[in-house]
Each structure stands twice: as structure tokens, then as C-alpha cells.
Coordinates of C-alpha atoms and ligand atoms in Angstrom, one line a residue:
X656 CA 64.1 -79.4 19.3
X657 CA 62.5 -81.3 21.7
X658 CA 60.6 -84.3 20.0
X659 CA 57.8 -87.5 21.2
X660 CA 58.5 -90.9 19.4
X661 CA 56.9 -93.1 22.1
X662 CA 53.3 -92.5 21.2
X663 CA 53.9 -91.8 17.4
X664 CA 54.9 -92.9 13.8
X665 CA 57.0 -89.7 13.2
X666 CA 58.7 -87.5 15.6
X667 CA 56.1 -84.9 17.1
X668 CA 57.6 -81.4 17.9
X669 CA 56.4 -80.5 21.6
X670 CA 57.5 -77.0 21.7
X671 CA 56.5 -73.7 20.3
X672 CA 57.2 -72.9 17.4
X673 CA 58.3 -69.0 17.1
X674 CA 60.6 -67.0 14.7
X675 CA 61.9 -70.1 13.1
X676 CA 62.9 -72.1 16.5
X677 CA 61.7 -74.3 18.7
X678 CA 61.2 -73.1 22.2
X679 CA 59.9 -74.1 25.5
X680 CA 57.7 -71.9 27.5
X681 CA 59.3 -69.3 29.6
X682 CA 58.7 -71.4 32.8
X683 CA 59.2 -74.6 31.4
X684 CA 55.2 -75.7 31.4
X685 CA 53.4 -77.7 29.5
X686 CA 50.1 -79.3 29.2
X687 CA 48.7 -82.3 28.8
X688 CA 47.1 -84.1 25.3
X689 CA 44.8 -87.0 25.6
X690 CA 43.9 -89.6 23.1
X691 CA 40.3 -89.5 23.5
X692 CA 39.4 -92.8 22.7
X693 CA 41.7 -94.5 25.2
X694 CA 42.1 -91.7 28.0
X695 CA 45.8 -92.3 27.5
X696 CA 47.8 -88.9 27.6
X697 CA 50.0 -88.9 24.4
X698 CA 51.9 -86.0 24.6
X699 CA 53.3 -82.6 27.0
X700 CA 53.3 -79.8 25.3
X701 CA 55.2 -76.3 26.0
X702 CA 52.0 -74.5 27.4
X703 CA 53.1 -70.4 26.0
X704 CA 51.5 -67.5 27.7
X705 CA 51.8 -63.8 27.1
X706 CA 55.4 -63.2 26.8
X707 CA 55.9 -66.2 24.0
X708 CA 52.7 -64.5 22.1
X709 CA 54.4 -61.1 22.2
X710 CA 57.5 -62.9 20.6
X711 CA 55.4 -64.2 18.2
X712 CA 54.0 -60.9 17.2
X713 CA 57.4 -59.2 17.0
X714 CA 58.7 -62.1 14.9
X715 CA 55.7 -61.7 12.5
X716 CA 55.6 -57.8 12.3
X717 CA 59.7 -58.2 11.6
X718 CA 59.1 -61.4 8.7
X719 CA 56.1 -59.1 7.4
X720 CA 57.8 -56.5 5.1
X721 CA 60.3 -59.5 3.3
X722 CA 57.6 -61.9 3.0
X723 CA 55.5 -58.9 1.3
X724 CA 58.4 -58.6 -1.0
X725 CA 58.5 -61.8 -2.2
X726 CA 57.4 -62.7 -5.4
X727 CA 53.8 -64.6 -6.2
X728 CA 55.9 -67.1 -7.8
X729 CA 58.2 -67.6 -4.7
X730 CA 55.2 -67.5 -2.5
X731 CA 53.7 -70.2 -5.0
X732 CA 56.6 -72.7 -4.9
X733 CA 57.2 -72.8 -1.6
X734 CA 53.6 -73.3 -0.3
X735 CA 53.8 -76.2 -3.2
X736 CA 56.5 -77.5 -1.2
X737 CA 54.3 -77.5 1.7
X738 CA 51.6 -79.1 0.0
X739 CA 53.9 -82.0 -0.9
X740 CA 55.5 -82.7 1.8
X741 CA 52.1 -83.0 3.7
X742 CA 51.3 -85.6 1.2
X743 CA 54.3 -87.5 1.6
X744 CA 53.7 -88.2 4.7
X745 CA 49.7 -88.1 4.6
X746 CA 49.2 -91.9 6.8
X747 CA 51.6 -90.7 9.7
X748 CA 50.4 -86.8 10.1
X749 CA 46.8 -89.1 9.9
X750 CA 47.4 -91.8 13.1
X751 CA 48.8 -88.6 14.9
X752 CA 45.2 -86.7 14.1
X753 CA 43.4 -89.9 15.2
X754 CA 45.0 -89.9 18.3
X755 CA 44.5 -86.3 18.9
X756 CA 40.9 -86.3 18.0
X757 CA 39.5 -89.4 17.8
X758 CA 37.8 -89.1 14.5
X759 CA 38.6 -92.6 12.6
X760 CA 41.5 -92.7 10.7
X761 CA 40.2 -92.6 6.8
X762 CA 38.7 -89.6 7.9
X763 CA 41.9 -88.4 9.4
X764 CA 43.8 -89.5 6.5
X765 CA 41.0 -87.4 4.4
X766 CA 41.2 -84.3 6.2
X767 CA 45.3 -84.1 5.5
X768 CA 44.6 -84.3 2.1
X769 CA 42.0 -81.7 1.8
X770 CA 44.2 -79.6 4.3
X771 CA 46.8 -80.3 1.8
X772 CA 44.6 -78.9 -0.8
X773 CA 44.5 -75.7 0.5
X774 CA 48.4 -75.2 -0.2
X775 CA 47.9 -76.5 -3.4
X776 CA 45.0 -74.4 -4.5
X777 CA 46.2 -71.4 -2.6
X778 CA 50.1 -71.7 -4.3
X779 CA 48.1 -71.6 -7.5
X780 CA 46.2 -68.2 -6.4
X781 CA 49.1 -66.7 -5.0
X782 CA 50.3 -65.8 -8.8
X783 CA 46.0 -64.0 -9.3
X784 CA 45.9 -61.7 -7.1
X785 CA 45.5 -58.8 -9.5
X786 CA 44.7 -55.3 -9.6
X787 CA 42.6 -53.1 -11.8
X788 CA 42.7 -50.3 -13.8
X789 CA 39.8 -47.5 -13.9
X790 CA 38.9 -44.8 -16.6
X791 CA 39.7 -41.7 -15.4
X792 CA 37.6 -38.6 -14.9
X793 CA 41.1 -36.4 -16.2
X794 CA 43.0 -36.7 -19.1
X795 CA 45.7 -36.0 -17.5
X796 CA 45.6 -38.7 -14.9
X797 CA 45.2 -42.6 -14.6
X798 CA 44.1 -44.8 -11.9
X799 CA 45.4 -47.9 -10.6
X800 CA 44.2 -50.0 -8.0
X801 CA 46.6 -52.9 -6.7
X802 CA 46.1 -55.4 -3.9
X803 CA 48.6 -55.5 -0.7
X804 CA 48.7 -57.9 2.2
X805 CA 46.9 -56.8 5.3
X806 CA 49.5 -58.0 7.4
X807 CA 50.1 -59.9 10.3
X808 CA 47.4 -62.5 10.7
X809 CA 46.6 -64.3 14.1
X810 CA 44.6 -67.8 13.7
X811 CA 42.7 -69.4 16.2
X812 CA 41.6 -72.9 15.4
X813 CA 39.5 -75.6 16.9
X814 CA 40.1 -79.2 17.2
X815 CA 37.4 -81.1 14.8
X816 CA 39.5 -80.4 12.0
X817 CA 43.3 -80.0 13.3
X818 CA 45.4 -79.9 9.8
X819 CA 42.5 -78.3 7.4
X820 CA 41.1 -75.4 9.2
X821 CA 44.7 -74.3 9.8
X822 CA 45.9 -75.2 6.3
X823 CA 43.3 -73.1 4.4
X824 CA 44.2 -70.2 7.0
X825 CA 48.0 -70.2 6.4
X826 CA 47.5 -71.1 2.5
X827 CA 45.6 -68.0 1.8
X828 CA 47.7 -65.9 4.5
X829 CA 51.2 -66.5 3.7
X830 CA 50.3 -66.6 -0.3
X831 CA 48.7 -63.1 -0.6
X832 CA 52.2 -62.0 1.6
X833 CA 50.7 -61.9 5.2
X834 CA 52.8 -63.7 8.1
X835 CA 50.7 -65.8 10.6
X836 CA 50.9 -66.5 14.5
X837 CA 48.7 -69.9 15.1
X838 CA 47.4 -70.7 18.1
X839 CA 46.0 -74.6 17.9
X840 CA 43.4 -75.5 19.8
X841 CA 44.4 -77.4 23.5
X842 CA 42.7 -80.7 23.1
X843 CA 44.7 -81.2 19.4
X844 CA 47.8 -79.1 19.5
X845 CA 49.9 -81.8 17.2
X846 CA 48.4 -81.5 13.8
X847 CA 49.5 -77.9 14.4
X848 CA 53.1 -78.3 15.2
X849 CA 53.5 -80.9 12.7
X850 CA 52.0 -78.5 10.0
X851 CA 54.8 -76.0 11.4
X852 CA 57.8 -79.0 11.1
X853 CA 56.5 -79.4 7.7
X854 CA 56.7 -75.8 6.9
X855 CA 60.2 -75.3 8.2
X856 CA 61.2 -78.1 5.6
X857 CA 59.5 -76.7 2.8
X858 CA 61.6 -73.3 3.7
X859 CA 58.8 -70.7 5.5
X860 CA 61.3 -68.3 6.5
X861 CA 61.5 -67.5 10.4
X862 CA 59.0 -65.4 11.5
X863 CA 56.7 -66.0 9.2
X864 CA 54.1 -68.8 10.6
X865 CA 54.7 -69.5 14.2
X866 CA 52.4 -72.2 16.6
X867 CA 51.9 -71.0 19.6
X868 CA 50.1 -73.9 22.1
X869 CA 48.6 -73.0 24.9
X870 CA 46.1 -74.5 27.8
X871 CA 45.4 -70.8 28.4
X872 CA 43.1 -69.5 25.1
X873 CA 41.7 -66.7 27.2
X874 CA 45.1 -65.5 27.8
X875 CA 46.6 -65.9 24.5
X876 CA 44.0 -64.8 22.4
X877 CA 43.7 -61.2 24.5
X878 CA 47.1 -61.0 23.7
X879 CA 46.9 -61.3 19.8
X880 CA 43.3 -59.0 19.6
X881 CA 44.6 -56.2 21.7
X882 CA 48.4 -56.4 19.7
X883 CA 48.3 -53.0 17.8
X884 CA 50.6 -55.0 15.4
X885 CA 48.3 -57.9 14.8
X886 CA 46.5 -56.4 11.7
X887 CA 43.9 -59.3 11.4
X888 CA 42.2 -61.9 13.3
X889 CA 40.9 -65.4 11.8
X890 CA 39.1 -67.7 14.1
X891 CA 36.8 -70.3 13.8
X892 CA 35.3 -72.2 16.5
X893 CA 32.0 -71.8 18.8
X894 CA 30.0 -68.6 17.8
X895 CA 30.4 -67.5 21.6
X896 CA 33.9 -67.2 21.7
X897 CA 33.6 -65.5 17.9
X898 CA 31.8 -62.5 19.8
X899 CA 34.3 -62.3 22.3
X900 CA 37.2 -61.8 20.2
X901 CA 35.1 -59.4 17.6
X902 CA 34.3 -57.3 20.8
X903 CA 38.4 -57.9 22.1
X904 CA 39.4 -56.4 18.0
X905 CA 37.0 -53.7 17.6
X906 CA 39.9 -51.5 19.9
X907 CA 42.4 -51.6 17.7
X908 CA 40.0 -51.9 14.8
X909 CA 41.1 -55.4 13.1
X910 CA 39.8 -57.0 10.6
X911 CA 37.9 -60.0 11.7
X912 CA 37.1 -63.0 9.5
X913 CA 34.6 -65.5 11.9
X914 CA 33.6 -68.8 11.1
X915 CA 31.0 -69.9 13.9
X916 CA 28.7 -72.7 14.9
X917 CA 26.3 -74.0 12.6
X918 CA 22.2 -75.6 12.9
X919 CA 21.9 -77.0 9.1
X920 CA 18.6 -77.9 8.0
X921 CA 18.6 -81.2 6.3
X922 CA 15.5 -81.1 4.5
X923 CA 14.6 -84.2 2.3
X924 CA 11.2 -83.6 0.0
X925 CA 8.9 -86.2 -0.8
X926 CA 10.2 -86.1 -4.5
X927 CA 13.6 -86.7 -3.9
X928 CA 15.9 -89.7 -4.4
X929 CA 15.7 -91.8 -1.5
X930 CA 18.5 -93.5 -1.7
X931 CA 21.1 -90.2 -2.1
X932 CA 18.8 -88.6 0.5
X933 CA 19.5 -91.3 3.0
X934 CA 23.1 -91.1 1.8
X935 CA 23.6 -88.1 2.3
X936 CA 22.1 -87.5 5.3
X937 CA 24.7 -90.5 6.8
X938 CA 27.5 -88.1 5.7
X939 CA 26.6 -85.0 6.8
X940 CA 25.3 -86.1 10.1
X941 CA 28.0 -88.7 11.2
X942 CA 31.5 -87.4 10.1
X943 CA 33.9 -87.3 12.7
X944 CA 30.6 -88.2 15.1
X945 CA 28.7 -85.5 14.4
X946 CA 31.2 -82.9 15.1
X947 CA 31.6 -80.4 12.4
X948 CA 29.6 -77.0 12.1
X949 CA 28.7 -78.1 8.6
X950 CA 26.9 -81.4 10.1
X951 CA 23.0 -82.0 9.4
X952 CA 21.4 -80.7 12.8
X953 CA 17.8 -80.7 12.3
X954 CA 16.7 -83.5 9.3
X955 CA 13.2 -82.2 8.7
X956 CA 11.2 -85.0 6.3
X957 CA 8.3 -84.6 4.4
X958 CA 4.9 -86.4 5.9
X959 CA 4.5 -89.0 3.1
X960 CA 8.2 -90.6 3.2
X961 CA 8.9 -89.6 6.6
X962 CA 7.9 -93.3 8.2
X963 CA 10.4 -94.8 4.9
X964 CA 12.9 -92.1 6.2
X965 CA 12.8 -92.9 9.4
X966 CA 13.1 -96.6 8.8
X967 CA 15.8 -97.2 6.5
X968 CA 18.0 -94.0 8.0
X969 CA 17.6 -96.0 11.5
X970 CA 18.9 -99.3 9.6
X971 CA 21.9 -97.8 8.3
X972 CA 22.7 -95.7 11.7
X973 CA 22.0 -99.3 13.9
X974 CA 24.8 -100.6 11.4
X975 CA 27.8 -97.8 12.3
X976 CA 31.1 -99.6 13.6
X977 CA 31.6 -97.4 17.0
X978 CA 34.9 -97.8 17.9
X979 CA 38.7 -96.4 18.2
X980 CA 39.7 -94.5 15.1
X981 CA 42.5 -96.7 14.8
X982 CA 40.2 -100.3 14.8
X983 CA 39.8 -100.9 10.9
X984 CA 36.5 -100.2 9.9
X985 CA 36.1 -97.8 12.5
X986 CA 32.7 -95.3 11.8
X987 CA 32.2 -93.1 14.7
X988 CA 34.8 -92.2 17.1
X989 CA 34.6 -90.9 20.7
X990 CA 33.7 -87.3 21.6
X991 CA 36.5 -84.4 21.9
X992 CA 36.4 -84.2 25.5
X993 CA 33.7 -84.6 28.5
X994 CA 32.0 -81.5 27.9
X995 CA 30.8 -82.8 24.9
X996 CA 29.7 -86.1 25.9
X997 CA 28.0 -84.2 28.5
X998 CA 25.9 -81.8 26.1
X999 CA 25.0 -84.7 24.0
X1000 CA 23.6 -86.2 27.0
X1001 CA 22.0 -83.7 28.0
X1002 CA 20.4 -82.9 24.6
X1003 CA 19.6 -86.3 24.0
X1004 CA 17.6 -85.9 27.4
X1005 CA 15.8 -82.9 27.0
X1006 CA 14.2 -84.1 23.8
X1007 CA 13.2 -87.3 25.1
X1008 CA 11.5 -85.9 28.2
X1009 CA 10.0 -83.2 25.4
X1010 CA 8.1 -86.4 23.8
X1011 CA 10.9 -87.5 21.3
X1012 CA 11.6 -91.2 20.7
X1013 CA 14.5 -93.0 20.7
X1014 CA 14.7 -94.7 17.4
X1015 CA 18.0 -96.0 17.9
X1016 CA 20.6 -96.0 20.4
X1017 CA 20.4 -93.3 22.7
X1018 CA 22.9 -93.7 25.6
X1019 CA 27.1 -94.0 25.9
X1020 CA 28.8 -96.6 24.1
X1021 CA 30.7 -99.1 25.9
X1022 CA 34.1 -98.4 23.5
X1023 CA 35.2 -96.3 26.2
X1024 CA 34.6 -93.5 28.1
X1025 CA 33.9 -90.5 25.4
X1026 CA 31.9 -92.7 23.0
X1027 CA 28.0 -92.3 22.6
X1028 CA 26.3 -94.5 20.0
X1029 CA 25.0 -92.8 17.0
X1030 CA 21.3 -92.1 17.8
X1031 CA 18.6 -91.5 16.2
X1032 CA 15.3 -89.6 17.4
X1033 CA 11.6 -89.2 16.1
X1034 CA 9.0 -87.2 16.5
X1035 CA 11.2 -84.4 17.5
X1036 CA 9.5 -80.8 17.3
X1037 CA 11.3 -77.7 16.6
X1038 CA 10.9 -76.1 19.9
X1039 CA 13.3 -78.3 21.3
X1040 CA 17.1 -77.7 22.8
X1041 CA 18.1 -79.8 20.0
X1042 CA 16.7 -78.1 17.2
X1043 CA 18.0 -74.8 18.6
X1044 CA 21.3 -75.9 19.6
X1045 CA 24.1 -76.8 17.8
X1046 CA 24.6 -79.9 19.0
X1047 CA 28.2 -81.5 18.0
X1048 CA 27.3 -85.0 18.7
X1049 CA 26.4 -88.2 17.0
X1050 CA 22.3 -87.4 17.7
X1051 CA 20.3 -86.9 14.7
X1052 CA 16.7 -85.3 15.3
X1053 CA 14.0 -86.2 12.9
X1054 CA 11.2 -83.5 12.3
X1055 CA 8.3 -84.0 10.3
X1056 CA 7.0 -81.3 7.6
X1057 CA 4.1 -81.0 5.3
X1058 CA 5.0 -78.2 2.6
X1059 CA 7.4 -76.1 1.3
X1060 CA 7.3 -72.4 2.2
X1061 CA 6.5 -74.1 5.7
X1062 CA 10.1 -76.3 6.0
X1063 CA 11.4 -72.9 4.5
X1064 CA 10.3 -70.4 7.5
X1065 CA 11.5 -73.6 10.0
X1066 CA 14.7 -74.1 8.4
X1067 CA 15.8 -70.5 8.3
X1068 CA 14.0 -69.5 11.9
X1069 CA 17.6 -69.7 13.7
X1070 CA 20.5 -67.7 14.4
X1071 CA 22.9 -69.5 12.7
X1072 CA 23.1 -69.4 9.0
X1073 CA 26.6 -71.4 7.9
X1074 CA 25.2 -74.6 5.6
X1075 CA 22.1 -76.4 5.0
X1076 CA 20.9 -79.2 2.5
X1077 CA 17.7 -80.2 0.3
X1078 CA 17.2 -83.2 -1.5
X1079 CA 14.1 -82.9 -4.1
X1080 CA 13.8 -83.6 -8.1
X1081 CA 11.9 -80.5 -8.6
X1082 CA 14.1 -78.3 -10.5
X1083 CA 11.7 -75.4 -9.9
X1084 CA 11.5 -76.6 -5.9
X1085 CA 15.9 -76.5 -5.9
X1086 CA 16.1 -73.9 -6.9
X1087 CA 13.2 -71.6 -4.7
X1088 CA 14.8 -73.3 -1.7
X1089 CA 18.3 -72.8 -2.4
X1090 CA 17.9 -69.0 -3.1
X1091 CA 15.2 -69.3 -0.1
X1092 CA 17.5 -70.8 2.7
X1093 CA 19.4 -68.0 4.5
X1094 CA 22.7 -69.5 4.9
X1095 CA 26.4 -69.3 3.2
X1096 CA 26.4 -72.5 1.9
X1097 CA 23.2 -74.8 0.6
X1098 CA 24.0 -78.3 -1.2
X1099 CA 21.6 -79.7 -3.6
X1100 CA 21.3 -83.4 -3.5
X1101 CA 24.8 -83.3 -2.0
X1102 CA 25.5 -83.7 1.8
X1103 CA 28.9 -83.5 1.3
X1104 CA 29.8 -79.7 0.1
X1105 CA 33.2 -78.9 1.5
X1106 CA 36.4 -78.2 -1.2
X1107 CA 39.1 -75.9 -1.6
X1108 CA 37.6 -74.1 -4.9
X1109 CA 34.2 -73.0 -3.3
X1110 CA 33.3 -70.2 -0.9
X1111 CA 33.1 -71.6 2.8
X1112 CA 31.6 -69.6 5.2
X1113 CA 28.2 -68.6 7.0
X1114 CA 25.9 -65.3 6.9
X1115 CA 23.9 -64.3 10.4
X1116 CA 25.6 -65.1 13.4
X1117 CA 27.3 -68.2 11.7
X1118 CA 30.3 -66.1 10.9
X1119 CA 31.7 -62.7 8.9
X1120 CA 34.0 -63.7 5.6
X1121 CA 34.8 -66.7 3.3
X1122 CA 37.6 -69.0 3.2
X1123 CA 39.0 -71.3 0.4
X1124 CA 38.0 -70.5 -3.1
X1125 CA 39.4 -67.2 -5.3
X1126 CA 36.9 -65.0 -2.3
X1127 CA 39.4 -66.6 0.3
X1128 CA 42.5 -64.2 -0.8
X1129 CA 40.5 -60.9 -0.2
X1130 CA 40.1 -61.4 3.7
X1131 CA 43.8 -61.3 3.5
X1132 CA 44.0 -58.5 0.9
X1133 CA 44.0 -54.6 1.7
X1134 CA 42.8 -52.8 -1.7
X1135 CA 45.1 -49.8 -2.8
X1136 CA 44.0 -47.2 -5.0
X1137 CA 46.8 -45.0 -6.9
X1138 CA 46.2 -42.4 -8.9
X1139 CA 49.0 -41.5 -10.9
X1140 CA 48.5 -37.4 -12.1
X1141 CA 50.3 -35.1 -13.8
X1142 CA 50.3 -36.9 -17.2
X1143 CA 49.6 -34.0 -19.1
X1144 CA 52.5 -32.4 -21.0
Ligands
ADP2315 P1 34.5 -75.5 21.0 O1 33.4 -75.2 21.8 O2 34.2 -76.3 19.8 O3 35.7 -76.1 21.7 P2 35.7 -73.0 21.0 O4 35.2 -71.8 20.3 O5 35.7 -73.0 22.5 O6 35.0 -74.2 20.3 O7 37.2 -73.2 20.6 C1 37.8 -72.9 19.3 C2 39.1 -72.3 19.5 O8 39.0 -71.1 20.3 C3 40.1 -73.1 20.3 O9 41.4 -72.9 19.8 C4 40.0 -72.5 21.7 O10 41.2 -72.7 22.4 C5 39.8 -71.1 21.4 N1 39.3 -70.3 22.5 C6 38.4 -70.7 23.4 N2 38.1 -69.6 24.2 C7 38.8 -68.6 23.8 C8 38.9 -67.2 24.2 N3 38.2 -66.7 25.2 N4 39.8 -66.4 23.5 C9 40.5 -66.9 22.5 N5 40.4 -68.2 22.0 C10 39.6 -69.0 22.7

């Protein structure tokens, strides 16, 4: 097992991990990983193409039937074991994330716990997944219905959340008895391997979750749709790529669970609690600089406290610490990668020259080369690039709005539909929006709505299925129905 020390506080595995081994590519490659917030590359990993993928299949589809044998109490105890070793060593699989990603390191440190608590809460429904019994129409017959793993499971996941989005993948996978092929995505390949090193320990049997990196997703992920032996396909990432692999599936007729890009509406009402308001629009706008599908991307505000808004949300923003993840105190780290410095830029551009103002910063930040300072804008209207486009950045439009049914109609006039947020003291008004708002997910007075028990997962083109929570098991649940005949004497 070929490991990196130099750039780490714990060994980092830089091979593939299939069937139980570590193994370099066929033709030795590898590709590059880049600390984003230095420009420093940290690491060479084995870069796998089709042949290592196919291996990967055939050691899933050979792992399947044992692990499906298993019982829910084995399942349980060793996805426990999981859990705990990833919380052993939570700070160290944390500094490896920042310097993958970026994002500062309390939210690194953050995200392997609530990775973690996907294990944990999905050891716990490994030992639930229960069948049903029906009345009959016969006397002479009874009908059972039980619940079987759908099989092997592919995962394709993106780099703003490394460890979590593949945890509460593999947690509901391997406990309802499916085996899983990963493939991380390039720019943070590490949190993925680690996750696999940790798995190894906690005694995944070979075969059945393998990490397959790769600097060729195109490649890789045609392999895995168009396997006949690749039973399901979970992916979340950019809603474009989403349609490319439901198209890539629909041959050999997978199951597909999506979870795609995001536009939440942030809507704060003139009777709501300024202070959680303001609060919560910090959180859901800034973590991990604006890069997560969940984050506020259009923060409509009422006429009468929209100036008070405005204000005090462009006082706290002025405040955020831009620097390194790893510089204590750290608040908004760099951008992923130039692409999305670029569309930030660009965003921030095309609203300014469409009339919106710069309430606060506005341009790159001089922390390094990927770093833009959190930005707020004003007077933003909603037929802008930013109010239509996800935009993954640390820009927060501000839109004003004068009533209810209208902030409604704007909210939901989008494709995406994944979360959005209201603040308001109107128990009436809650509750008309939330049931009004045509997305997956709508928090209340919270900006903040991610956890393992809950449903996670958009309607429209923000995604198909739900992950974490008791829903998460059935994407990787086939339903049998027996009926058992001939009971009569
Ligand atoms: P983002 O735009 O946020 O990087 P992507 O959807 O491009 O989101 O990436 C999410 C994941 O999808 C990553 O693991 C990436 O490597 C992978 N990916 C990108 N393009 C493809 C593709 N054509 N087929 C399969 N996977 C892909």
C-alpha cells in the first residue's frame, strides 16, 4: 500500500482501492491534487480508467450475494465500527479535507462528524428494514412482502462535501446488503480513500466498497452506467451531469437516485426575527464559501426591513475572516478550483452591469489565488444570471419583495427545487409558504436544515430520491412480494 506522510497528519492511501487491495492503475498514472488555498499539489493519485472500473464491478457483483447474506445485526456492527473509527480520528481526516477543499477546518472537522453520522444512524436502520404482511383475497393463501438489496451500487460524488456525501451513500448501501464501487470526485480524492482505509479496519469485507479515483469522470462513469451488473446509480453533483448519466442508465434500466444543483429562496418576511433571520441567512449563504446546493442563492426581503436587512447582513459579511482553512478563525475559504472563481466572476459582473450594487466586497481576495471576498449585492432583480444560476460562490444577491403570494410565484419560478428557507412569526404565513414552496426541503426560521434523521433531497430538476433518514434505505431496497399458496388442507 503505497502511502503520503509529507503533506499529512496520517498516512493517506494514494491507490485504488478495489476487492480489498490497494492497487495502482494499470499504467502506473496518477493525477495531481492541489491544496486550493496555497496552489501547493499535496498528493498523486493512481488515476484508474476502464479496466480498474470493470474490476471493481466484478469484485462487487462477486462480494454481492455474501454481503446480502449477512445478518442486519452484522451489517449493524460493523458500519458502527466505521462510525467509530472515523471519530477517533475526526481532527486528522479534518486538516486532510481542509487541504483538499479548502473549506476552513471547524467546518471540515464538522462535516466528518456528520459523515460519521450517517454510519451511525444507518448501523441503527440496518436492523428496520422490515417487510409486511397483507390480507389475502384466498383462504387458502397468505401474502408476504420482504425487502432485498437492489444490488451493486455505483456512487459518484462531488468535492464540497468529500467524507458526508459518500458516508450517507455507503451507510445506507452496505446496510440494506448492497456492495458499492465509489468514484470521488478529482479535485478531493483523499477523504474518499481515507473513508476506504477506515473501512478496511472496521472489517468491510473485499469487494464490497471499493474507491476508484480517476481524472477521467467521463470515462469512468460510462463504464459504471452501461455495466449490466451495476444494478444502481447514486450521484450527486451539477444537475447537468445528473442528465447525462440518467440518459447513460436508462439502457440497461438502473435505478437512478440524483441529487442536483440547487437555487434556494431565502425569503425573510417583515414579521420575522431579525436577528435569527440575519443569522441564518450568514449560515446558509457562507458555509464552505458558498458552495453547497443547499446554500441561500436568492435572499428576497420584504420592502419595509429590506434597508435594516441589507444593513446589518452587510456588517456581519464586511466582518468574515477570508483566509486559509487552516489560519485559526478562518471563515471563508478559497474556491474549489478556477472554474469557479471564474463563474463567480462572471456572475458577480453580469448583475452589476444589470444595475446591481456592490454592497460589500465584490472582487478576489488577496489570500491567494482562489479566494473572492464574501460579497454582498443590492438591488438585484430576478431576471438576472444570478437569480437563475446556481451560483456556488461567496455572492449573496439581495431582492426586494412586497407580499406573499408574490415572493411565493418568484421563489418557486425556477427549475431547481432542492431547499429553500422563510423566516416570518406568522404561524398561518409558515405554514402557507412551506406547503407553497415547491422544493424537497423548506426550513422554518432555520438556515441550517441538514441531519442524518431527515429526508434530503430535491423535487423538479433538483434531483430524483431521498437520502439519510428511514426514506434513505428504500433507494437501496428492491420490494418482494411472496405469496405463499396452497394452505388449504
Ligand atoms: P461540479 O460542477 O460541482 O464539479 P459535477 O457534477 O461536475 O459538479 O461533479 C460531480 C461529480 O461528477 C464528480 O465526481 C465529477 O468527477 C463527476 N462527473 C463529472 N462529469 C461526469 C461525467 N460526464 N460522467 C460521470 N461523472 C462525472
Amino acid at each position: 500500500m503505497k502511502e503520503q506522510t509529507d503533506n499529512f497528519p496520517i498516512p493517506v492511501p494514494m491507490q485504488a482501492f478495489i476487492d480489498g487491495q490497494w492497487l495502482d492503475a494499470d499504467d502506473g498514472g496518477v493525477f495531481e491534487v492541489t491544496n486550493p488555498s496555497t496552489g501547493t499539489v499535496i498528493a498523486q493519485v493512481a488515476d484508474c480508467g476502464v479496466a480498474e472500473t470493470l474490476r471493481a464491478i466484478a469484485a462487487a457483483k462477486a462480494a454481492q450475494a455474501g454481503w446480502a447474506k449477512t445478518t442486519a445485526q452484522e451489517r449493524s456492527t460493523i458500519l458502527r465500527r466505521w462510525r467509530d473509527l472515523m471519530v477517533a480520528q475526526a481532527d486528522e481526516l479534518a486538516l486532510v479535507l481542509t487541504r483538499e477543499n479548502g473549506k476552513p477546518l471547524a467546518e471540515a472537522k464538522g462535516e466528518i462528524l456528520y459523515g460519521a453520522a450517517y454510519l451511525e444512524w444507518f448501523a441503527e436502520e440496518a436492523r428496520r428494514i422490515y417487510g409486511d404482511t397483507i390480507p389475502s383475497p384466498s383462504p387458502t393463501s397468505r401474502i408476504v412482502v420482504i425487502k432485498q438489496p437492489v444490488g451493486v451500487c455505483a456512487a459518484i460524488t462531488p468535492w464540497n462535501f468529500p467524507n458526508a456525501m459518500l458516508m450517507r451513500k455507503a451507510g445506507a448501501a452496505l446496510a440494506a446488503g448492497c456492495t458499492m464501487i465509489a468514484k470521488p470526485a478529482e479535485d478531493t480524492p483523499l477523504s474518499a480513500l481515507l473513508a476506504a482505509k477506515l473501512a478496511q479496519d472496521a472489517g468491510v469485507p473485499p469487494g464490497v466498497f471499493s474507491v476508484i479515483p480517476t481524472s477521467n469522470a467521463a470515462q469512468v462513469g460510462r463504464v459504471l452506467t452501461s455495466s449490466p451488473d451495476v444494478s444502481k446509480i447514486t450521484f450527486t453533483g451539477s444537475t447537468n451531469v445528473g442528465r447525462i448519466l440518467l440518459k447513460q442508465s436508462a439502457e440497461t434500466i438502473k435505478k437512478v437516485s440524483l441529487e442536483l444543483g440547487g437555487n434556494a429562496p431565502f425569503i425573510v418576511f417583515d414579521d420575522a426575527n431579525l436577528d435569527a433571520a440575519l443569522q441564518g441567512a450568514m449560515v446558509a449563504k457562507y458555509r464552505n464559501a458558498g458552495q453547497t446546493c443547499v446554500c441561500a442563492n436568492r435572499i428576497y426581503v420584504q420592502r419595509g426591513i429590506y434597508a435594516d436587512f441589507a444593513r446589518r447582513f452587510t456588517e456581519r459579511v464586511r466582518a468574515l475572516k477570508v483566509a486559509d482553512g487552516e489560519v485559526p478563525g478562518a471563515e471563508i475559504g478559497p474556491l474549489i478550483n478556477v472554474a469557479g472563481l471564474e463563474k463567480t466572476e462572471r456572475l458577480l459582473q453580469s448583475a452589476v452591469s444589470a444595475g446591481a450594487e456592490v454592497l460589500c466586497g465584490g472582487s478576489p481576495d488577496n489570500a491567494g489565488a482562489l479566494f473572492y471576498k464574501p460579497t454582498v449585492l443590492g438591488q438585484v432583480t430576478t431576471d438576472m444570471d444570478i437569480a437563475r444560476e446556481e451560483i456556488f460562490g461567496p455572492l449573496a444577491p439581495l431582492i426586494m419583495f412586497d407580499d406573499e403570494e408574490e415572493v411565493i410565484a418568484m421563489a418557486n419560478d425556477t427549475d431547481y427545487g432542492l431547499a429553500a428557507y422563510a423566516y416570518t412569526n406568522d404561524l398561518g404565513r409558515a405554514w402557507r409558504v412551506g406547503e407553497g414552496l415547491e422544493y424537497g426541503m423548506v426550513g422554518i426560521n432555520e438556515g441550517l436544515i441538514s441531519n442524518p434523521v431527515a429526508p434530503f433531497g430535491g423535487v423538479k430538476q433538483s434531483g430524483l430520491g431521498r437520502e439519510g433518514s428511514h426514506y434513505g434505505l428504500d433507494d437501496y431496497l428492491e420490494i418482494k412480494y411472496m405469496l405463499m399458496g396452497g394452505l388449504g388442507r
